[in-house]
Amino acid sequence: MAEQQSGIIARLDRLGRLVENSMLVLLLTSMILLASSQIILRNFFDSGFVWADEVLRILLLWTAMFGAVAASRQNRQIAIDVLSRFLPGRWNSLAMTLVQFFTAGVSGLIAWHSYRFVNDSRIYEDLLMGDWPAWIFQSVIPLGFALIAYRYLVFGLGSASRVIRGEGARA
Amino acid sequence: MIVVSLLLVLLALLGAPLFAVIAASAMWGFANADVDLSVMGIEIFGLAEVPILLAIPLFTFAGYLISESGAPRRLVRISNALLGWLPGGLAMISLAACALFTAFTGASGVTIIALGALLYPALKEAGYKESFNLGLVTSAGSLGLLFAPSLPLILYGVVAEVSIDSLFLGGILPGTLMVVMLAAYSFWVNRHNRAEPGKFSWTEVRDSLWEAKWELPLPVVVLGGIYGGVFAVSEAAAVTALYVLIIDVLIMREVSLRQLPRIMQESMVLVGGILIILAVSLASTNYMIDSGVPDKLFAMVEALVDTRFGFMVALLIFLLVLGAILDIFSAIVLVVPLILPVAQGFGMNPVHLGIVFLAAMQLGYLTPPVGLNLFIASFRFEKSITSIYMATLPFLLILAVSVVIIAFWPELTLYFLRD
């Protein structure tokens, strides 16, 4: 898809990948270190951080969302995909266009409705880990789905242009 | 309603990401029931309320790291040293090695790539027949799903709300049965293969064990820790991840610091793909349970089959078809919440259902036309997919027999769970 993007979009895309990759590394490393130090503290020093379990679960949510966004950029979401193998070139492109716009639409809807959930949580001043506003941690949900929606919109536009030019789909 | 469902199934078959299909059906259901759709946010945030899920990224990362290190090669060397001298011995111990490896790396096809690629030439050198070798490494690629700490077992525990420790105990004998049956077949097929049984040498056994001195404690510590009740599962996952990180990167230095970000990122892409499906299906499951789908399903099934025996037959057929079209993670997340209440209605133990479910799904990895292992093996060993089908067939049939035994002999699963 790179050749269709102008300079600034391509640069944004690279920046996005870099941010996602760094976040995944950072999140995973924090999970490993925090979870192991919890075990060491508990077994050898009979202590531990009271906030650790909640932080670990938030880290997991963030990892899940960033991992899902990263999966969508390579179009590597888990899918069944049995029919498209049997479709001839142009029909395959058409099917892909349909599927990608559908995915973009669904992700966009989730992003919007989870944004409303996060907004409510902000208005009602929900708290996590004692006195942290919950919406900060929850906002990864609308953000992640918005990014997935954006990615599939770009895929869909690419596939649509191949349908118009009468080309087969690309893997 | 039916039109929408059919449309969604069609989109799924055309290759729409499963999370989108599931989310669409959940939102459609909620919208029809006049539930505010911001409930999607609440349900997805539910991911952060299941502590055990932490085990999934940690074990996945450890598995990816192990398969990038020299561990597969050392495992093959030990196998060869211990049983290479026996007719069929290398084949038998290959099965055990693959099962152990898969239990730790989570059955994502990585066993075939990391271990199968080493075993395949080793088997050939030991004089086994080509098609036997292909069938063996392909089918062994998903053996071990039933052993702790495999990812599908953990995921089933999360979805079915069954204690993961009981599942780990329940999987021991059925998993062993599968390995033993394939091993017996390997022995039988190769009983006349006396080409050149390698020599047994204590020095080689000692050297190969010494070479693997850093990895050998891992299964002992993790499995001993879990079964002995020292660690919770997510703690065992943290210990495994940290331990593997230290030995592979700092002590043995087989994985450089520079490779680490790529391995972390690749493993987390798989985790993200699984967890996003779990997240949206938390929503769709709640919707379906609220609207009484499992009860209706139970009534429907009860009208068709009236005995436990009949239910089990229907279940097995259903799972075989399911396994052939859906990957194991999506199948667990999507189907278990629906069939668990039905199975319990027929008096089936949830741990037994889990083991039967996973054992049957394991066949799905090998079932034409879309079994994942078949494609991976065809790609990795550069053989046509049809030759892989043929080579795998005897192994598939034996595994199918073992699944039937596991299904109709619940005591095998529940042996360690009595009292």
CSV table of C-alpha atoms in Angstrom, one decimal, chain A residues 91-148:
chain,number,residue,atom,x,y,z
A,91,TRP,CA,-14.1,-11.2,-7.3
A,92,ASN,CA,-11.5,-11.8,-4.6
A,93,SER,CA,-10.7,-8.1,-4.7
A,94,LEU,CA,-14.3,-7.2,-4.4
A,95,ALA,CA,-14.8,-9.6,-1.4
A,96,MET,CA,-11.8,-8.1,0.3
A,97,THR,CA,-13.1,-4.6,-0.3
A,98,LEU,CA,-16.4,-5.6,1.3
A,99,VAL,CA,-14.7,-7.3,4.2
A,100,GLN,CA,-12.3,-4.5,4.9
A,101,PHE,CA,-14.9,-1.8,4.9
A,102,PHE,CA,-17.1,-3.9,7.1
A,103,THR,CA,-14.3,-4.3,9.6
A,104,ALA,CA,-13.5,-0.6,9.5
A,105,GLY,CA,-17.2,0.2,10.1
A,106,VAL,CA,-17.6,-2.2,13.0
A,107,SER,CA,-14.3,-1.0,14.6
A,108,GLY,CA,-15.4,2.6,14.2
A,109,LEU,CA,-18.7,1.9,15.9
A,110,ILE,CA,-16.9,0.2,18.8
A,111,ALA,CA,-14.5,3.1,19.0
A,112,TRP,CA,-17.4,5.6,19.2
A,113,HIS,CA,-19.5,3.7,21.7
A,114,SER,CA,-16.5,2.9,24.0
A,115,TYR,CA,-15.5,6.5,23.8
A,116,ARG,CA,-19.0,7.3,25.2
A,117,PHE,CA,-18.3,4.7,28.0
A,118,VAL,CA,-15.0,6.3,28.8
A,119,ASN,CA,-16.6,9.8,28.8
A,120,ASP,CA,-19.2,8.7,31.2
A,121,SER,CA,-16.6,7.2,33.4
A,122,ARG,CA,-14.8,10.6,33.3
A,123,ILE,CA,-18.0,12.5,34.2
A,124,TYR,CA,-18.8,10.2,37.1
A,125,GLU,CA,-15.1,10.4,38.2
A,126,ASP,CA,-14.6,6.6,38.4
A,127,LEU,CA,-11.3,5.8,40.2
A,128,LEU,CA,-8.8,2.9,39.9
A,129,MET,CA,-5.9,2.0,42.1
A,130,GLY,CA,-7.1,4.3,44.8
A,131,ASP,CA,-7.2,7.7,43.4
A,132,TRP,CA,-6.3,7.6,39.7
A,133,PRO,CA,-9.1,8.6,37.2
A,134,ALA,CA,-10.2,5.4,35.5
A,135,TRP,CA,-10.8,7.1,32.2
A,136,ILE,CA,-7.1,7.5,31.6
A,137,PHE,CA,-6.6,3.7,31.6
A,138,GLN,CA,-9.8,3.0,29.8
A,139,SER,CA,-9.2,5.4,26.9
A,140,VAL,CA,-6.9,2.8,25.3
A,141,ILE,CA,-10.1,1.0,24.1
A,142,PRO,CA,-11.6,3.7,21.9
A,143,LEU,CA,-8.1,4.7,20.8
A,144,GLY,CA,-7.2,1.1,19.8
A,145,PHE,CA,-10.4,0.5,17.9
A,146,ALA,CA,-10.2,3.9,16.1
A,147,LEU,CA,-6.7,2.9,14.9
A,148,ILE,CA,-7.9,-0.5,13.7
